[in-house]
PDB file of C-alpha atoms in Angstrom:
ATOM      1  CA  UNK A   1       7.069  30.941  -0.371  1.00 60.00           C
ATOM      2  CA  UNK A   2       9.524  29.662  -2.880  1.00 72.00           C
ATOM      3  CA  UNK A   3       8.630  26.854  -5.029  1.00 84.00           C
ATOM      4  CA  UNK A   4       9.940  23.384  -3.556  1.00 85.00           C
ATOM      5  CA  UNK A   5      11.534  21.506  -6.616  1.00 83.00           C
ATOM      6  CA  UNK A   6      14.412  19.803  -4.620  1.00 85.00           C
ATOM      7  CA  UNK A   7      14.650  17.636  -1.693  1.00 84.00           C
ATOM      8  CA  UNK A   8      17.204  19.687  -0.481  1.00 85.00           C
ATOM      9  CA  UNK A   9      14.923  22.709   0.125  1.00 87.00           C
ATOM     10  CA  UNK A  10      13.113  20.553   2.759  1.00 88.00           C
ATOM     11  CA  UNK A  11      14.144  19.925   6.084  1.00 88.00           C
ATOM     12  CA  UNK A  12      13.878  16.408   6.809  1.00 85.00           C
ATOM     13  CA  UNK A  13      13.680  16.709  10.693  1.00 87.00           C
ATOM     14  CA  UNK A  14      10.661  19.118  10.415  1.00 91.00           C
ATOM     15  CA  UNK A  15       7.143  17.995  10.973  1.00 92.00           C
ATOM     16  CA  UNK A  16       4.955  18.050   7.091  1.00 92.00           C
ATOM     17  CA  UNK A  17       1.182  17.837   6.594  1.00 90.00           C
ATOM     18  CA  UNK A  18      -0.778  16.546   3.119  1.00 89.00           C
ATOM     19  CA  UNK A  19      -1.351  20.494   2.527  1.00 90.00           C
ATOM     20  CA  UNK A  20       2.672  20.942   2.485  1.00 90.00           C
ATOM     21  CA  UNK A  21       3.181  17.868  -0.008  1.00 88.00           C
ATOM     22  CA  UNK A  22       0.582  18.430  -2.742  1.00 89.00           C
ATOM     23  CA  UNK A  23       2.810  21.869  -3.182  1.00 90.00           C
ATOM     24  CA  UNK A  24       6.048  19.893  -3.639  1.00 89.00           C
ATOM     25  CA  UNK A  25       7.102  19.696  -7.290  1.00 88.00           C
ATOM     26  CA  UNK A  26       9.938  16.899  -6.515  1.00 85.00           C
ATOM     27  CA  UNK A  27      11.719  14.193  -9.030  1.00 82.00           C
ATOM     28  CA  UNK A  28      12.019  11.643  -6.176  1.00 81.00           C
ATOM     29  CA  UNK A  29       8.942  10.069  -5.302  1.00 82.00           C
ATOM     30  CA  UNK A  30       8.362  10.510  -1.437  1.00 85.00           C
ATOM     31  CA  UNK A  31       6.206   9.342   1.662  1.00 89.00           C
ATOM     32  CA  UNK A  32       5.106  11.115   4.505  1.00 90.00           C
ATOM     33  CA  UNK A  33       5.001   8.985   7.796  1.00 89.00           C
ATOM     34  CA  UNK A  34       3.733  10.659  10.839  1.00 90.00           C
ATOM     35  CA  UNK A  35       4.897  13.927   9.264  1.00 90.00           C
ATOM     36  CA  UNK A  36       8.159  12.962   8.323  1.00 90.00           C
ATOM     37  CA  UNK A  37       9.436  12.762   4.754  1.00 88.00           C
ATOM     38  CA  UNK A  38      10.445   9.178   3.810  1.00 84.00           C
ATOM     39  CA  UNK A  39      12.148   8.302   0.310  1.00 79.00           C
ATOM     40  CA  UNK A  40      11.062   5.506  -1.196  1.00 78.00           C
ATOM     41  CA  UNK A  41      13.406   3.161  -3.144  1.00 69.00           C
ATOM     42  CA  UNK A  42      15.055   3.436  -6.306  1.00 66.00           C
ATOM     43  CA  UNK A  43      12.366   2.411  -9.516  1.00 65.00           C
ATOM     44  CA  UNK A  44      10.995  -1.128  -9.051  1.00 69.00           C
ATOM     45  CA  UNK A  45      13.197  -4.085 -10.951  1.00 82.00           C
ATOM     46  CA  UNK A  46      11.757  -6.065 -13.823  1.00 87.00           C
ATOM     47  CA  UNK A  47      10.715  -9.099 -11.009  1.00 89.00           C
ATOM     48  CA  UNK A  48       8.712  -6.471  -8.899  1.00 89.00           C
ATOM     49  CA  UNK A  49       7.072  -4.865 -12.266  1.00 91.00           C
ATOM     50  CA  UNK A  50       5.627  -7.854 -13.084  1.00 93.00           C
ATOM     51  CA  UNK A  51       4.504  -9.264 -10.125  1.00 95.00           C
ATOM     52  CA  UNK A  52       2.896  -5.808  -9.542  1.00 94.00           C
ATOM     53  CA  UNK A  53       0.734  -6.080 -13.402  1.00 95.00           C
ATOM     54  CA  UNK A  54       0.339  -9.610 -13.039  1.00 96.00           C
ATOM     55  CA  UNK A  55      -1.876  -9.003  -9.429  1.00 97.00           C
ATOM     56  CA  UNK A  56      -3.276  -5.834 -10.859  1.00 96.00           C
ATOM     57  CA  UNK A  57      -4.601  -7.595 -13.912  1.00 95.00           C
ATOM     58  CA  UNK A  58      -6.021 -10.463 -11.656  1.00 96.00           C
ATOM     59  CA  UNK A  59      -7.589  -7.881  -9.423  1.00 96.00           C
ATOM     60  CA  UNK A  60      -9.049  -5.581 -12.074  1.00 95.00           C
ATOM     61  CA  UNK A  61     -10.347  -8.838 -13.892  1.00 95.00           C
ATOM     62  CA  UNK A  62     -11.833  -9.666 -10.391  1.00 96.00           C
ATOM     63  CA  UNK A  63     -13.391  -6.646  -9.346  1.00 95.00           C
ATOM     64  CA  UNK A  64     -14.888  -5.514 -13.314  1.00 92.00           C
ATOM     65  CA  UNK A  65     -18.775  -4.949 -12.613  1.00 90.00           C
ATOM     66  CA  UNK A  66     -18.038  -5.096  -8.868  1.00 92.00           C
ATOM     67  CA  UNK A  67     -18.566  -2.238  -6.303  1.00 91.00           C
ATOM     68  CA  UNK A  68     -14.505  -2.091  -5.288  1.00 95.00           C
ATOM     69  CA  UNK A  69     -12.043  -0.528  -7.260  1.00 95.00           C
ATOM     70  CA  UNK A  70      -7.910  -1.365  -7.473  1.00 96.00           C
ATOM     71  CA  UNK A  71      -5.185   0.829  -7.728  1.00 96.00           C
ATOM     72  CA  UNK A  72      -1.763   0.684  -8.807  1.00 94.00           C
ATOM     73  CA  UNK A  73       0.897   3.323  -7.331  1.00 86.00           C
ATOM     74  CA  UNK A  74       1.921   5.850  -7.753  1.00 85.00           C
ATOM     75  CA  UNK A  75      -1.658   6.210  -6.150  1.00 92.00           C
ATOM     76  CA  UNK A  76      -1.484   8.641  -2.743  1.00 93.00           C
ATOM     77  CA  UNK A  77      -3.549   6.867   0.301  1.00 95.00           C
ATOM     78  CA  UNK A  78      -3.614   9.216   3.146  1.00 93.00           C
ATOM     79  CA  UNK A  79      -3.720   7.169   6.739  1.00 92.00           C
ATOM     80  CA  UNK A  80      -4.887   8.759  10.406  1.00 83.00           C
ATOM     81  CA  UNK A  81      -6.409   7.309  13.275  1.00 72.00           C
ATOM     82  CA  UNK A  82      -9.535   4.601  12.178  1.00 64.00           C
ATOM     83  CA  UNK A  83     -11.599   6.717  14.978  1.00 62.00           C
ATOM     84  CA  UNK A  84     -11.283   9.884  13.094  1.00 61.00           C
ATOM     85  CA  UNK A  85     -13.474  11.271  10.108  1.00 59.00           C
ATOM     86  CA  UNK A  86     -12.215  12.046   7.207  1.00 63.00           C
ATOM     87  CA  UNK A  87      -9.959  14.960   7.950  1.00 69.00           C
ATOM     88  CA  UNK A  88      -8.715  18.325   6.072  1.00 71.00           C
ATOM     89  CA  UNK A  89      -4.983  18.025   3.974  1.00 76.00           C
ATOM     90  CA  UNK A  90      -3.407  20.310   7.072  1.00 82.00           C
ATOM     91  CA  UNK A  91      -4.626  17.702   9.233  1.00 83.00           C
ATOM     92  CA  UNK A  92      -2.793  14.634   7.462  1.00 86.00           C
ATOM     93  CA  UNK A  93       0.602  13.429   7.945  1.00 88.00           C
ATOM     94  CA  UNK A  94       0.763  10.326   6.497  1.00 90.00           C
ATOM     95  CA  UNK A  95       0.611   9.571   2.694  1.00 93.00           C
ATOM     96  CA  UNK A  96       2.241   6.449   1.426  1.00 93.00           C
ATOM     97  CA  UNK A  97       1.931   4.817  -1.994  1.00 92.00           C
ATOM     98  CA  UNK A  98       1.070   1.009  -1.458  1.00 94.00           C
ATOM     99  CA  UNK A  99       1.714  -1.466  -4.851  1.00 94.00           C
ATOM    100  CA  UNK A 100      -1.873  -2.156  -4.758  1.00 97.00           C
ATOM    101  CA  UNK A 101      -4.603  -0.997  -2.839  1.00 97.00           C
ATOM    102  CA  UNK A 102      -8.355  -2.317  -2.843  1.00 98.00           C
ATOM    103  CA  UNK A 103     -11.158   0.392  -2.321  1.00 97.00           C
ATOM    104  CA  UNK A 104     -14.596  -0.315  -1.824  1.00 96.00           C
ATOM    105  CA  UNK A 105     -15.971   2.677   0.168  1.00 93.00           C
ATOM    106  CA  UNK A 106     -16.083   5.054  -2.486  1.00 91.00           C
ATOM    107  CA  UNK A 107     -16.541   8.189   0.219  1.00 90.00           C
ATOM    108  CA  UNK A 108     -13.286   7.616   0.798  1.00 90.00           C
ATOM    109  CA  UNK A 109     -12.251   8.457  -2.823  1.00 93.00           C
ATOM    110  CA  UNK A 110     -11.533  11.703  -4.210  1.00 91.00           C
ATOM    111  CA  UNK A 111      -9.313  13.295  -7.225  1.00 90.00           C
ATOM    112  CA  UNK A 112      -6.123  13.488  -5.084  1.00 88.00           C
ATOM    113  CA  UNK A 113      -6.655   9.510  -4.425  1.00 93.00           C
ATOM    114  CA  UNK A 114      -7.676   7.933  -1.125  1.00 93.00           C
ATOM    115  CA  UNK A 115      -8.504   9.745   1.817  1.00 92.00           C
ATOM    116  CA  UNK A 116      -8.813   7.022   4.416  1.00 92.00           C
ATOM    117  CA  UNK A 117      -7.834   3.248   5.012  1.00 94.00           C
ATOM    118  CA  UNK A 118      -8.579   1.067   1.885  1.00 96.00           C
ATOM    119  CA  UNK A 119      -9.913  -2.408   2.513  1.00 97.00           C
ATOM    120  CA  UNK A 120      -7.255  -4.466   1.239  1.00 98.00           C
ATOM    121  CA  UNK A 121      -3.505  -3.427   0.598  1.00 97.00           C
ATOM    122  CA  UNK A 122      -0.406  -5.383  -1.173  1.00 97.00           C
ATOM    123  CA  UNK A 123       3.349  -4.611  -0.347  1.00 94.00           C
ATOM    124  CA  UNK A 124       5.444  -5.968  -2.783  1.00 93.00           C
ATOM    125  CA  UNK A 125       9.117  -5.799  -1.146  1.00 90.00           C
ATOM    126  CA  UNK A 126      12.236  -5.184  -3.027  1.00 81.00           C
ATOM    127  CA  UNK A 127      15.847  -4.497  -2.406  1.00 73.00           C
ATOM    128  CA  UNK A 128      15.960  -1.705   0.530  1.00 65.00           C
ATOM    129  CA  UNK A 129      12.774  -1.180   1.304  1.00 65.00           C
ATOM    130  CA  UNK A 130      11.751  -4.841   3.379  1.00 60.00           C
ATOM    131  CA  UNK A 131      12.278  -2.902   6.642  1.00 69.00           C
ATOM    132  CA  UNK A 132       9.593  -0.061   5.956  1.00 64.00           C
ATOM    133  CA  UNK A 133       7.411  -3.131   5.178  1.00 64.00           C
ATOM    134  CA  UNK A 134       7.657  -5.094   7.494  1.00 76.00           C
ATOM    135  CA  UNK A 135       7.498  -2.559  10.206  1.00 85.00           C
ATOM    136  CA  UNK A 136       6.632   0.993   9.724  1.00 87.00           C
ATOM    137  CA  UNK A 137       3.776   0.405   6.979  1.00 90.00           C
ATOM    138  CA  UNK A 138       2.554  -2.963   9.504  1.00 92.00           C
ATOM    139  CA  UNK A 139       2.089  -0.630  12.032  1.00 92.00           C
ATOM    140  CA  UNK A 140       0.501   2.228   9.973  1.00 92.00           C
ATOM    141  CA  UNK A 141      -2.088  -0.150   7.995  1.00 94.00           C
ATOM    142  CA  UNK A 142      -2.792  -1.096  11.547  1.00 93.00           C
ATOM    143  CA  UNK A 143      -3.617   1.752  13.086  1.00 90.00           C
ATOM    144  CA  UNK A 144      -5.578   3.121  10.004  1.00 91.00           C
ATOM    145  CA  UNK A 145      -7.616  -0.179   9.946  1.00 92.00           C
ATOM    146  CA  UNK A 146      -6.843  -1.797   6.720  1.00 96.00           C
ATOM    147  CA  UNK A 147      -8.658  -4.731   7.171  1.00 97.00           C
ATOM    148  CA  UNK A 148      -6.319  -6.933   5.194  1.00 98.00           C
ATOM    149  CA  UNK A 149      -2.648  -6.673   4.792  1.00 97.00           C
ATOM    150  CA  UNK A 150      -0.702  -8.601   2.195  1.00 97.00           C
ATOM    151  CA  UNK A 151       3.452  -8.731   2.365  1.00 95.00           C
ATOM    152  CA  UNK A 152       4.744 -10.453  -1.043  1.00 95.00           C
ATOM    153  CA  UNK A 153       8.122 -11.468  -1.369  1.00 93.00           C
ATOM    154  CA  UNK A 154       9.370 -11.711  -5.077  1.00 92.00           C
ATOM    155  CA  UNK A 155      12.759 -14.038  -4.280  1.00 90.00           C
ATOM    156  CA  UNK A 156      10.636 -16.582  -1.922  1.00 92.00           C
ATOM    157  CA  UNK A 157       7.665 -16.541  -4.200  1.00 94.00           C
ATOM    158  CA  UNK A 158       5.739 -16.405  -1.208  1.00 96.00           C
ATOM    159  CA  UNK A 159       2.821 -14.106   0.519  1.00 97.00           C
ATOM    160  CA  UNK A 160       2.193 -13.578   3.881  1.00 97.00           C
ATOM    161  CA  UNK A 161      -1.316 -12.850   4.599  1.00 98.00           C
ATOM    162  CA  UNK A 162      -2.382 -10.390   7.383  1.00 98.00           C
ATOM    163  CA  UNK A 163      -5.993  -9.517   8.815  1.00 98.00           C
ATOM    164  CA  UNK A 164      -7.207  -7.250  11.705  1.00 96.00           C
ATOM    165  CA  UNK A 165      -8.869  -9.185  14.396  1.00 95.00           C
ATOM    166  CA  UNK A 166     -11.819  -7.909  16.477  1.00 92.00           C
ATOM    167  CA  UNK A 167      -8.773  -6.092  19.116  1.00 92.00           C
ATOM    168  CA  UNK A 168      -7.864  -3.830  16.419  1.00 90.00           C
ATOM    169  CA  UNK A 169      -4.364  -6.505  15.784  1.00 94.00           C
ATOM    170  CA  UNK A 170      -2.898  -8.188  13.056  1.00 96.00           C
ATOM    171  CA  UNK A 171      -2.900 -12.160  12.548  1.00 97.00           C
ATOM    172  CA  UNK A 172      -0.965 -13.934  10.380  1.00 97.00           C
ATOM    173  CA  UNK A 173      -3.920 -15.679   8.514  1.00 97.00           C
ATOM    174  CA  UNK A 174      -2.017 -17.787   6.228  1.00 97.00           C
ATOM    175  CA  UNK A 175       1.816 -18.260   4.814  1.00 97.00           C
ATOM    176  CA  UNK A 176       1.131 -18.909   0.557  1.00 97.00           C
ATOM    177  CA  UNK A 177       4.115 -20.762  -1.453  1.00 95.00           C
ATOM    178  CA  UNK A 178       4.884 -21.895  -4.789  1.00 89.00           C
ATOM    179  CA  UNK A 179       1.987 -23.258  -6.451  1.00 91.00           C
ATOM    180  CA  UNK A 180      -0.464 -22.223  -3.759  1.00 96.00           C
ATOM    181  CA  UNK A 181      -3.851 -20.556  -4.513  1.00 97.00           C
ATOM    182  CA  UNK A 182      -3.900 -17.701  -2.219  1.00 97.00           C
ATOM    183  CA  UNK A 183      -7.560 -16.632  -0.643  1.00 97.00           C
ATOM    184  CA  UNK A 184      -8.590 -13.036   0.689  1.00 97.00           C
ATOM    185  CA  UNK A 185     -10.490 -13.496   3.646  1.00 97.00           C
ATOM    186  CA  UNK A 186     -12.301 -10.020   2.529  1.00 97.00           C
ATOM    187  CA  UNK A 187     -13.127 -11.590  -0.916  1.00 97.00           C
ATOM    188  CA  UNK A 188     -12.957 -15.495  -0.042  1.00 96.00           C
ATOM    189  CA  UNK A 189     -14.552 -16.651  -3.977  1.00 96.00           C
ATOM    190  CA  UNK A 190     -11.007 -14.795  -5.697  1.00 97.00           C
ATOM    191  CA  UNK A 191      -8.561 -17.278  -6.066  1.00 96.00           C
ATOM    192  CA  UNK A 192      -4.995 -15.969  -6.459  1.00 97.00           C
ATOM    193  CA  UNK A 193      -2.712 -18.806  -8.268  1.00 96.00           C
ATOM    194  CA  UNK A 194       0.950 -18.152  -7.196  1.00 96.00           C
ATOM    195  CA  UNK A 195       2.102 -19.526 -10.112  1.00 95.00           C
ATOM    196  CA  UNK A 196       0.637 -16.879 -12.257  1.00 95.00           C
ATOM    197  CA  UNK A 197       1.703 -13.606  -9.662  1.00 95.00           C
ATOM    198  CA  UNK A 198       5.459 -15.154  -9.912  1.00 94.00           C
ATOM    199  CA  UNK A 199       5.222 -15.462 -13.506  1.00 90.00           C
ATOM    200  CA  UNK A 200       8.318 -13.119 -14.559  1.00 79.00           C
ATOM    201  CA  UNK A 201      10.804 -12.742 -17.270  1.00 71.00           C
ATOM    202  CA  UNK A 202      13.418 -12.192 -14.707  1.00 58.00           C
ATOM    203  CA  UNK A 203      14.597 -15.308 -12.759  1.00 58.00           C
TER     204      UNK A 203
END
């Protein structure tokens, strides 16, 4: 089997497992949804960078000495069914890498990253990729069970806070803005102070 160094080589209409991506020595960063390859967008601006430390520092700060662990992408979290065990590479067709993900099973955790739904998961849109967002990913972290789902949007300075209810659905907990202080119903003593996640060097 040749090696698999361009994006060209693939055929994006064809169905890929886990197995067939961990092979792939590519220069774009990729997704796999449902078996089909998905390009992510072009490097993160400065506005998304530091919105994307600035929670990550929080978070870390948060979680030091605590049994859940962040992670920052490029971080591979591997999604199936919630009613599934943890399955085999060959049987996974969906890897995305969320900004931020929040992990406190540690089964699910293993050197290639997460094999399973993490608890708590933070989209930070930018230009081109609001659709994948908003839809595909909703849908996916759905499905998986990731319990909560947050959607942050750089130009609004506002978060839109998502958690599964008891049928397995989302429900838009809260709408955060400006100076709010933001609350994770998973981890309801963290307070999140919009004005510091905003904080940017790039108006």
């Amino acid at each position: 089997m040749p090696k698999i160094t361009q994006l060209s080589q693939l055929d994006l209409n064809q169905t890929y497992s886990y197995a067939d991506y961990l092979t792939w020595q590519l220069n774009e960063a990729v997704e796999l949804i449902k078996g089909k390859i998905m390009l992510m967008s072009p490097a993160p601006n400065v506005k998304h960078q530091d919105i994307s430390a600035n929670l990550t520092t929080l978070l870390h700060n948060f979680f030091k000495h605590k049994k859940c662990r962040v992670y920052a992408a490029l971080f591979d979290v591997r999604l199936y069914d919630r009613k599934k065990s943890i399955l085999a590479n060959q049987d996974i067709h969906t890897v995305v890498q969320p900004d931020l993900s929040v992990i406190c099973n540690p089964e699910v955790l293993d050197e290639q990253g997460c094999n399973g739904a993490p608890d708590w998961i933070i989209e930070i849109l930018s230009k081109g990729n609001s659709k994948r967002e908003m839809q595909i990913k909703f849908e996916l972290y759905r499905e998986s069970g990731v319990q909560e789902y947050w959607i942050v949007y750089p130009n609004d300075q506002a978060i839109h806070q998502f958690v599964l209810d008891d049928n397995e659905h989302y429900q838009l907990k809260h709408m955060y803005t400006d100076d709010d202080i933001a609350t994770p119903h998973l981890f309801p003593e963290l307070a999140v102070d919009l004005t510091e996640v905003f904080e940017t060097w790039q108006k």
